[in-house]
N, CA, C and O atoms as CSV, one atom per row, in Angstrom:
chain,resi,resn,atom,element,x,y,z
A,1,UNK,N,N,7.389,30.735,-9.862
A,1,UNK,CA,C,6.196,30.469,-9.074
A,1,UNK,C,C,5.235,31.652,-9.210
A,1,UNK,O,O,5.646,32.812,-9.186
A,2,UNK,N,N,3.980,31.338,-9.349
A,2,UNK,CA,C,3.023,32.437,-9.399
A,2,UNK,C,C,2.577,32.791,-7.988
A,2,UNK,O,O,3.000,32.156,-7.022
A,3,UNK,N,N,1.734,33.789,-7.868
A,3,UNK,CA,C,1.331,34.301,-6.557
A,3,UNK,C,C,0.410,33.363,-5.783
A,3,UNK,O,O,0.150,33.598,-4.603
A,4,UNK,N,N,-0.088,32.306,-6.425
A,4,UNK,CA,C,-0.966,31.374,-5.722
A,4,UNK,C,C,-0.195,30.456,-4.776
A,4,UNK,O,O,-0.795,29.855,-3.885
A,5,UNK,N,N,1.109,30.338,-4.949
A,5,UNK,CA,C,1.942,29.469,-4.118
A,5,UNK,C,C,2.659,30.313,-3.082
A,5,UNK,O,O,3.314,31.297,-3.423
A,6,UNK,N,N,2.536,29.932,-1.819
A,6,UNK,CA,C,3.115,30.688,-0.715
A,6,UNK,C,C,4.178,29.840,-0.036
A,6,UNK,O,O,3.955,28.667,0.262
A,7,UNK,N,N,5.332,30.442,0.206
A,7,UNK,CA,C,6.385,29.733,0.923
A,7,UNK,C,C,5.900,29.457,2.344
A,7,UNK,O,O,5.470,30.364,3.056
A,8,UNK,N,N,5.977,28.183,2.742
A,8,UNK,CA,C,5.486,27.776,4.061
A,8,UNK,C,C,6.615,27.483,5.037
A,8,UNK,O,O,6.561,27.895,6.196
A,9,UNK,N,N,7.645,26.768,4.568
A,9,UNK,CA,C,8.723,26.342,5.460
A,9,UNK,C,C,9.822,25.687,4.640
A,9,UNK,O,O,9.655,25.421,3.450
A,10,UNK,N,N,10.930,25.435,5.287
A,10,UNK,CA,C,11.991,24.624,4.707
A,10,UNK,C,C,11.655,23.161,5.018
A,10,UNK,O,O,11.126,22.866,6.090
A,11,UNK,N,N,11.951,22.257,4.106
A,11,UNK,CA,C,11.705,20.836,4.343
A,11,UNK,C,C,12.398,20.384,5.627
A,11,UNK,O,O,11.856,19.569,6.373
A,12,UNK,N,N,13.583,20.908,5.882
A,12,UNK,CA,C,14.354,20.515,7.069
A,12,UNK,C,C,13.682,20.902,8.385
A,12,UNK,O,O,14.048,20.378,9.436
A,13,UNK,N,N,12.706,21.811,8.345
A,13,UNK,CA,C,12.009,22.224,9.566
A,13,UNK,C,C,10.952,21.215,10.019
A,13,UNK,O,O,10.519,21.242,11.171
A,14,UNK,N,N,10.540,20.331,9.120
A,14,UNK,CA,C,9.493,19.362,9.429
A,14,UNK,C,C,10.149,18.006,9.674
A,14,UNK,O,O,10.771,17.438,8.776
A,15,UNK,N,N,10.009,17.499,10.879
A,15,UNK,CA,C,10.615,16.212,11.221
A,15,UNK,C,C,9.893,15.062,10.517
A,15,UNK,O,O,8.690,15.141,10.265
A,16,UNK,N,N,10.627,14.001,10.205
A,16,UNK,CA,C,10.010,12.814,9.599
A,16,UNK,C,C,8.943,12.271,10.541
A,16,UNK,O,O,9.153,12.174,11.750
A,17,UNK,N,N,7.801,11.921,9.971
A,17,UNK,CA,C,6.632,11.470,10.741
A,17,UNK,C,C,6.245,12.492,11.803
A,17,UNK,O,O,5.785,12.138,12.888
A,18,UNK,N,N,6.439,13.761,11.471
A,18,UNK,CA,C,6.123,14.826,12.406
A,18,UNK,C,C,5.226,15.880,11.788
A,18,UNK,O,O,4.862,15.804,10.615
A,19,UNK,N,N,4.879,16.865,12.602
A,19,UNK,CA,C,4.010,17.956,12.184
A,19,UNK,C,C,4.743,19.276,12.351
A,19,UNK,O,O,5.727,19.367,13.085
A,20,UNK,N,N,4.248,20.304,11.656
A,20,UNK,CA,C,4.828,21.636,11.757
A,20,UNK,C,C,3.726,22.627,11.439
A,20,UNK,O,O,3.152,22.588,10.351
A,21,UNK,N,N,3.425,23.506,12.367
A,21,UNK,CA,C,2.362,24.483,12.175
A,21,UNK,C,C,2.893,25.802,11.652
A,21,UNK,O,O,3.935,26.283,12.095
A,22,UNK,N,N,2.161,26.392,10.693
A,22,UNK,CA,C,2.497,27.698,10.146
A,22,UNK,C,C,1.206,28.493,9.948
A,22,UNK,O,O,0.118,27.925,9.856
A,23,UNK,N,N,1.348,29.809,9.886
A,23,UNK,CA,C,0.210,30.661,9.547
A,23,UNK,C,C,0.502,31.282,8.189
A,23,UNK,O,O,1.520,31.949,8.003
A,24,UNK,N,N,-0.401,31.057,7.248
A,24,UNK,CA,C,-0.248,31.572,5.894
A,24,UNK,C,C,-1.516,32.298,5.480
A,24,UNK,O,O,-2.604,31.725,5.541
A,25,UNK,N,N,-1.395,33.519,5.071
A,25,UNK,CA,C,-2.565,34.269,4.613
A,25,UNK,C,C,-3.662,34.331,5.652
A,25,UNK,O,O,-4.843,34.331,5.304
A,26,UNK,N,N,-3.292,34.384,6.928
A,26,UNK,CA,C,-4.276,34.438,8.007
A,26,UNK,C,C,-4.891,33.099,8.355
A,26,UNK,O,O,-5.819,33.037,9.162
A,27,UNK,N,N,-4.387,32.013,7.754
A,27,UNK,CA,C,-4.904,30.673,8.025
A,27,UNK,C,C,-3.867,29.829,8.762
A,27,UNK,O,O,-2.675,29.892,8.462
A,28,UNK,N,N,-4.331,29.045,9.720
A,28,UNK,CA,C,-3.465,28.073,10.379
A,28,UNK,C,C,-3.362,26.850,9.483
A,28,UNK,O,O,-4.377,26.287,9.071
A,29,UNK,N,N,-2.130,26.437,9.179
A,29,UNK,CA,C,-1.869,25.289,8.314
A,29,UNK,C,C,-0.979,24.319,9.080
A,29,UNK,O,O,-0.080,24.734,9.811
A,30,UNK,N,N,-1.234,23.031,8.907
A,30,UNK,CA,C,-0.368,22.015,9.500
A,30,UNK,C,C,0.325,21.256,8.370
A,30,UNK,O,O,-0.323,20.747,7.455
A,31,UNK,N,N,1.664,21.190,8.452
A,31,UNK,CA,C,2.465,20.434,7.492
A,31,UNK,C,C,2.833,19.101,8.110
A,31,UNK,O,O,3.024,18.995,9.321
A,32,UNK,N,N,2.932,18.081,7.266
A,32,UNK,CA,C,3.273,16.738,7.714
A,32,UNK,C,C,4.332,16.174,6.787
A,32,UNK,O,O,4.241,16.344,5.571
A,33,UNK,N,N,5.329,15.511,7.333
A,33,UNK,CA,C,6.322,14.826,6.508
A,33,UNK,C,C,6.139,13.330,6.714
A,33,UNK,O,O,6.475,12.783,7.764
A,34,UNK,N,N,5.591,12.675,5.676
A,34,UNK,CA,C,5.395,11.231,5.695
A,34,UNK,C,C,6.445,10.581,4.801
A,34,UNK,O,O,7.199,11.278,4.122
A,35,UNK,N,N,6.499,9.259,4.796
A,35,UNK,CA,C,7.480,8.536,3.985
A,35,UNK,C,C,7.393,8.892,2.500
A,35,UNK,O,O,8.407,8.893,1.802
A,36,UNK,N,N,6.186,9.195,2.018
A,36,UNK,CA,C,6.023,9.449,0.585
A,36,UNK,C,C,5.893,10.925,0.231
A,36,UNK,O,O,5.537,11.247,-0.902
A,37,UNK,N,N,6.171,11.833,1.168
A,37,UNK,CA,C,6.153,13.252,0.821
A,37,UNK,C,C,5.636,14.158,1.913
A,37,UNK,O,O,5.402,13.745,3.049
A,38,UNK,N,N,5.465,15.417,1.526
A,38,UNK,CA,C,4.970,16.469,2.419
A,38,UNK,C,C,3.497,16.698,2.110
A,38,UNK,O,O,3.100,16.737,0.945
A,39,UNK,N,N,2.693,16.851,3.150
A,39,UNK,CA,C,1.259,17.105,3.011
A,39,UNK,C,C,0.888,18.318,3.855
A,39,UNK,O,O,1.618,18.693,4.772
A,40,UNK,N,N,-0.254,18.929,3.539
A,40,UNK,CA,C,-0.727,20.088,4.293
A,40,UNK,C,C,-2.243,20.046,4.422
A,40,UNK,O,O,-2.957,19.736,3.468
A,41,UNK,N,N,-2.718,20.363,5.621
A,41,UNK,CA,C,-4.156,20.492,5.882
A,41,UNK,C,C,-4.379,21.780,6.657
A,41,UNK,O,O,-3.429,22.420,7.108
A,42,UNK,N,N,-5.651,22.154,6.809
A,42,UNK,CA,C,-5.944,23.225,7.746
A,42,UNK,C,C,-5.350,22.831,9.092
A,42,UNK,O,O,-5.254,21.646,9.412
A,43,UNK,N,N,-4.961,23.806,9.864
A,43,UNK,CA,C,-4.229,23.542,11.093
A,43,UNK,C,C,-5.071,23.327,12.328
A,43,UNK,O,O,-4.548,22.918,13.365
A,44,UNK,N,N,-6.374,23.594,12.245
A,44,UNK,CA,C,-7.227,23.408,13.423
A,44,UNK,C,C,-8.185,22.247,13.204
A,44,UNK,O,O,-8.711,22.050,12.109
A,45,UNK,N,N,-8.395,21.497,14.253
A,45,UNK,CA,C,-9.345,20.391,14.220
A,45,UNK,C,C,-10.745,20.927,13.928
A,45,UNK,O,O,-11.117,21.993,14.418
A,46,UNK,N,N,-11.510,20.201,13.141
A,46,UNK,CA,C,-12.877,20.623,12.823
A,46,UNK,C,C,-13.851,20.315,13.952
A,46,UNK,O,O,-14.985,20.792,13.931
A,47,UNK,N,N,-13.435,19.533,14.926
A,47,UNK,CA,C,-14.298,19.193,16.048
A,47,UNK,C,C,-14.142,20.175,17.203
A,47,UNK,O,O,-15.131,20.613,17.790
A,48,UNK,N,N,-12.911,20.517,17.523
A,48,UNK,CA,C,-12.640,21.425,18.634
A,48,UNK,C,C,-11.599,22.441,18.219
A,48,UNK,O,O,-11.050,22.360,17.120
A,49,UNK,N,N,-11.331,23.376,19.072
A,49,UNK,CA,C,-10.394,24.445,18.749
A,49,UNK,C,C,-8.985,24.030,19.154
A,49,UNK,O,O,-8.375,24.640,20.032
A,50,UNK,N,N,-8.471,22.980,18.498
A,50,UNK,CA,C,-7.152,22.443,18.831
A,50,UNK,C,C,-6.239,22.535,17.615
A,50,UNK,O,O,-6.680,22.368,16.477
A,51,UNK,N,N,-4.970,22.802,17.869
A,51,UNK,CA,C,-3.979,22.894,16.797
A,51,UNK,C,C,-3.427,21.504,16.490
A,51,UNK,O,O,-2.864,20.842,17.362
A,52,UNK,N,N,-3.593,21.076,15.259
A,52,UNK,CA,C,-3.159,19.735,14.872
A,52,UNK,C,C,-1.645,19.580,14.908
A,52,UNK,O,O,-1.148,18.460,15.023
A,53,UNK,N,N,-0.905,20.676,14.812
A,53,UNK,CA,C,0.552,20.595,14.899
A,53,UNK,C,C,0.998,20.118,16.281
A,53,UNK,O,O,2.144,19.707,16.460
A,54,UNK,N,N,0.093,20.174,17.251
A,54,UNK,CA,C,0.389,19.667,18.591
A,54,UNK,C,C,-0.075,18.220,18.750
A,54,UNK,O,O,0.056,17.631,19.823
A,55,UNK,N,N,-0.620,17.655,17.669
A,55,UNK,CA,C,-1.095,16.278,17.683
A,55,UNK,C,C,-0.001,15.305,17.302
A,55,UNK,O,O,1.177,15.659,17.250
A,56,UNK,N,N,-0.404,14.072,17.035
A,56,UNK,CA,C,0.540,12.994,16.764
A,56,UNK,C,C,0.142,12.238,15.506
A,56,UNK,O,O,-1.040,11.995,15.266
A,57,UNK,N,N,1.133,11.868,14.707
A,57,UNK,CA,C,0.868,11.013,13.552
A,57,UNK,C,C,0.805,9.575,14.055
A,57,UNK,O,O,1.719,9.089,14.721
A,58,UNK,N,N,-0.297,8.910,13.718
A,58,UNK,CA,C,-0.506,7.526,14.147
A,58,UNK,C,C,-0.845,6.680,12.924
A,58,UNK,O,O,-1.316,7.197,11.911
A,59,UNK,N,N,-0.604,5.387,13.027
A,59,UNK,CA,C,-0.944,4.434,11.968
A,59,UNK,C,C,-0.432,4.867,10.594
A,59,UNK,O,O,-1.066,4.575,9.580
A,60,UNK,N,N,0.689,5.546,10.551
A,60,UNK,CA,C,1.331,5.889,9.288
A,60,UNK,C,C,0.892,7.175,8.633
A,60,UNK,O,O,1.733,7.965,8.203
A,61,UNK,N,N,-0.436,7.409,8.542
A,61,UNK,CA,C,-0.884,8.613,7.847
A,61,UNK,C,C,-2.148,9.240,8.448
A,61,UNK,O,O,-2.929,9.882,7.746
A,62,UNK,N,N,-2.334,9.044,9.750
A,62,UNK,CA,C,-3.445,9.688,10.441
A,62,UNK,C,C,-2.896,10.708,11.421
A,62,UNK,O,O,-1.875,10.472,12.066
A,63,UNK,N,N,-3.575,11.843,11.534
A,63,UNK,CA,C,-3.223,12.818,12.557
A,63,UNK,C,C,-4.241,12.703,13.680
A,63,UNK,O,O,-5.451,12.728,13.456
A,64,UNK,N,N,-3.715,12.575,14.903
A,64,UNK,CA,C,-4.578,12.480,16.079
A,64,UNK,C,C,-4.640,13.848,16.745
A,64,UNK,O,O,-3.614,14.421,17.111
A,65,UNK,N,N,-5.853,14.363,16.895
A,65,UNK,CA,C,-6.066,15.654,17.531
A,65,UNK,C,C,-5.613,15.583,18.993
A,65,UNK,O,O,-5.923,14.611,19.681
A,66,UNK,N,N,-4.887,16.590,19.474
A,66,UNK,CA,C,-4.409,16.554,20.847
A,66,UNK,C,C,-5.499,16.820,21.890
A,66,UNK,O,O,-5.279,16.593,23.080
A,67,UNK,N,N,-6.659,17.292,21.463
A,67,UNK,CA,C,-7.708,17.647,22.421
A,67,UNK,C,C,-8.605,16.460,22.781
A,67,UNK,O,O,-8.759,16.134,23.958
A,68,UNK,N,N,-9.189,15.822,21.784
A,68,UNK,CA,C,-10.129,14.728,22.052
A,68,UNK,C,C,-9.710,13.405,21.407
A,68,UNK,O,O,-10.472,12.439,21.432
A,69,UNK,N,N,-8.508,13.352,20.830
A,69,UNK,CA,C,-7.934,12.135,20.265
A,69,UNK,C,C,-8.672,11.587,19.053
A,69,UNK,O,O,-8.494,10.420,18.701
A,70,UNK,N,N,-9.504,12.413,18.402
A,70,UNK,CA,C,-10.092,12.010,17.128
A,70,UNK,C,C,-9.012,12.009,16.066
A,70,UNK,O,O,-7.955,12.609,16.262
A,71,UNK,N,N,-9.255,11.347,14.943
A,71,UNK,CA,C,-8.232,11.257,13.906
A,71,UNK,C,C,-8.772,11.644,12.530
A,71,UNK,O,O,-9.968,11.566,12.250
A,72,UNK,N,N,-7.825,12.067,11.683
A,72,UNK,CA,C,-8.101,12.413,10.292
A,72,UNK,C,C,-7.040,11.767,9.418
A,72,UNK,O,O,-5.901,11.575,9.843
A,73,UNK,N,N,-7.425,11.433,8.190
A,73,UNK,CA,C,-6.470,10.972,7.201
A,73,UNK,C,C,-5.722,12.198,6.669
A,73,UNK,O,O,-6.339,13.111,6.122
A,74,UNK,N,N,-4.415,12.219,6.827
A,74,UNK,CA,C,-3.603,13.368,6.412
A,74,UNK,C,C,-3.687,13.590,4.910
A,74,UNK,O,O,-3.674,14.736,4.460
A,75,UNK,N,N,-3.772,12.536,4.133
A,75,UNK,CA,C,-3.742,12.643,2.673
A,75,UNK,C,C,-5.059,13.097,2.066
A,75,UNK,O,O,-5.068,13.725,1.007
A,76,UNK,N,N,-6.177,12.786,2.726
A,76,UNK,CA,C,-7.488,13.131,2.169
A,76,UNK,C,C,-8.267,14.122,3.029
A,76,UNK,O,O,-9.205,14.756,2.545
A,77,UNK,N,N,-7.890,14.259,4.289
A,77,UNK,CA,C,-8.625,15.110,5.220
A,77,UNK,C,C,-9.829,14.429,5.848
A,77,UNK,O,O,-10.480,15.011,6.716
A,78,UNK,N,N,-10.138,13.212,5.429
A,78,UNK,CA,C,-11.333,12.511,5.909
A,78,UNK,C,C,-11.231,12.199,7.403
A,78,UNK,O,O,-10.178,11.774,7.879
A,79,UNK,N,N,-12.320,12.409,8.139
A,79,UNK,CA,C,-12.325,12.016,9.548
A,79,UNK,C,C,-12.318,10.496,9.644
A,79,UNK,O,O,-13.049,9.821,8.918
A,80,UNK,N,N,-11.491,9.955,10.540
A,80,UNK,CA,C,-11.371,8.499,10.646
A,80,UNK,C,C,-11.602,7.992,12.062
A,80,UNK,O,O,-11.596,6.783,12.292
A,81,UNK,N,N,-11.803,8.895,13.009
A,81,UNK,CA,C,-12.024,8.464,14.384
A,81,UNK,C,C,-12.820,9.489,15.159
A,81,UNK,O,O,-12.562,10.689,15.065
A,82,UNK,N,N,-13.791,9.016,15.926
A,82,UNK,CA,C,-14.642,9.887,16.740
A,82,UNK,C,C,-13.788,10.630,17.760
A,82,UNK,O,O,-12.780,10.108,18.234
A,83,UNK,N,N,-14.188,11.826,18.087
A,83,UNK,CA,C,-15.448,12.501,17.763
A,83,UNK,C,C,-15.418,13.316,16.473
A,83,UNK,O,O,-16.375,14.038,16.192
A,84,UNK,N,N,-14.356,13.225,15.684
A,84,UNK,CA,C,-14.255,14.005,14.450
A,84,UNK,C,C,-15.223,13.474,13.404
A,84,UNK,O,O,-15.289,12.267,13.171
A,85,UNK,N,N,-15.977,14.375,12.771
A,85,UNK,CA,C,-16.935,13.950,11.757
A,85,UNK,C,C,-16.920,14.838,10.519
A,85,UNK,O,O,-17.517,14.480,9.504
A,86,UNK,N,N,-16.253,15.989,10.579
A,86,UNK,CA,C,-16.166,16.905,9.446
A,86,UNK,C,C,-14.734,16.882,8.927
A,86,UNK,O,O,-13.786,17.013,9.701
A,87,UNK,N,N,-14.579,16.716,7.618
A,87,UNK,CA,C,-13.254,16.601,7.008
A,87,UNK,C,C,-12.427,17.868,7.158
A,87,UNK,O,O,-12.961,18.974,7.244
A,88,UNK,N,N,-11.110,17.684,7.188
A,88,UNK,CA,C,-10.164,18.789,7.124
A,88,UNK,C,C,-9.982,19.191,5.675
A,88,UNK,O,O,-10.086,18.348,4.784
A,89,UNK,N,N,-9.716,20.450,5.425
A,89,UNK,CA,C,-9.377,20.889,4.090
A,89,UNK,C,C,-7.903,20.585,3.844
A,89,UNK,O,O,-7.045,20.930,4.658
A,90,UNK,N,N,-7.617,19.938,2.718
A,90,UNK,CA,C,-6.241,19.642,2.318
A,90,UNK,C,C,-5.770,20.712,1.338
A,90,UNK,O,O,-6.569,21.271,0.587
A,91,UNK,N,N,-4.485,20.987,1.350
A,91,UNK,CA,C,-3.902,22.006,0.474
A,91,UNK,C,C,-2.835,21.373,-0.407
A,91,UNK,O,O,-2.124,20.463,0.019
A,92,UNK,N,N,-2.731,21.860,-1.631
A,92,UNK,CA,C,-1.708,21.389,-2.554
A,92,UNK,C,C,-0.335,21.813,-2.047
A,92,UNK,O,O,-0.166,22.906,-1.507
A,93,UNK,N,N,0.635,20.933,-2.229
A,93,UNK,CA,C,2.001,21.171,-1.771
A,93,UNK,C,C,2.947,21.017,-2.950
A,93,UNK,O,O,2.786,20.130,-3.788
A,94,UNK,N,N,3.931,21.895,-2.997
A,94,UNK,CA,C,4.996,21.811,-3.994
A,94,UNK,C,C,6.305,22.017,-3.243
A,94,UNK,O,O,6.416,22.927,-2.422
A,95,UNK,N,N,7.299,21.170,-3.525
A,95,UNK,CA,C,8.614,21.313,-2.908
A,95,UNK,C,C,9.618,21.636,-4.009
A,95,UNK,O,O,9.753,20.890,-4.979
A,96,UNK,N,N,10.318,22.753,-3.847
A,96,UNK,CA,C,11.321,23.196,-4.810
A,96,UNK,C,C,12.577,23.615,-4.064
A,96,UNK,O,O,12.531,24.494,-3.204
A,97,UNK,N,N,13.685,22.993,-4.390
A,97,UNK,CA,C,14.980,23.336,-3.777
A,97,UNK,C,C,14.921,23.352,-2.252
A,97,UNK,O,O,15.478,24.242,-1.609
A,98,UNK,N,N,14.238,22.356,-1.680
A,98,UNK,CA,C,14.180,22.232,-0.224
A,98,UNK,C,C,13.203,23.165,0.469
A,98,UNK,O,O,13.191,23.251,1.697
A,99,UNK,N,N,12.380,23.869,-0.311
A,99,UNK,CA,C,11.392,24.794,0.242
A,99,UNK,C,C,9.995,24.254,-0.039
A,99,UNK,O,O,9.697,23.810,-1.148
A,100,UNK,N,N,9.144,24.299,0.980
A,100,UNK,CA,C,7.756,23.844,0.860
A,100,UNK,C,C,6.877,25.041,0.510
A,100,UNK,O,O,6.892,26.060,1.200
A,101,UNK,N,N,6.113,24.902,-0.571
A,101,UNK,CA,C,5.153,25.916,-0.985
A,101,UNK,C,C,3.751,25.322,-0.887
A,101,UNK,O,O,3.536,24.154,-1.213
A,102,UNK,N,N,2.814,26.129,-0.441
A,102,UNK,CA,C,1.416,25.700,-0.302
A,102,UNK,C,C,0.543,26.560,-1.201
A,102,UNK,O,O,0.747,27.769,-1.309
A,103,UNK,N,N,-0.429,25.931,-1.844
A,103,UNK,CA,C,-1.415,26.643,-2.655
A,103,UNK,C,C,-2.665,26.811,-1.813
A,103,UNK,O,O,-3.295,25.825,-1.431
A,104,UNK,N,N,-3.026,28.041,-1.524
A,104,UNK,CA,C,-4.244,28.318,-0.758
A,104,UNK,C,C,-5.330,28.792,-1.715
A,104,UNK,O,O,-5.109,29.728,-2.483
A,105,UNK,N,N,-6.491,28.163,-1.678
A,105,UNK,CA,C,-7.617,28.617,-2.485
A,105,UNK,C,C,-8.072,29.964,-1.967
A,105,UNK,O,O,-8.158,30.174,-0.757
A,106,UNK,N,N,-8.359,30.860,-2.860
A,106,UNK,CA,C,-8.807,32.203,-2.459
A,106,UNK,C,C,-10.265,32.378,-2.794
A,106,UNK,O,O,-10.835,33.438,-2.537
């Protein structure tokens, strides 16, 4: 692995259809375990100062913000429910030997 990939967590730490918050390189990141894999977005809602790891996965692949109940598509970061209107940044994920690595743009 090169230096662009940062160890984020063990796969076993993220519950199925659940969230897991980590801080990497000074950034809050939210990990998600869906049926088709692990995903990562910025960890704070773009609408309010809420941690998405405290939110809920709804409708299969949407994260609902715990503050105002707006939603985002976990796979694309697109806002899908008011009051959210600015997309979340998504991060590349790699899983190797049960370890989740995230690529953070510098």
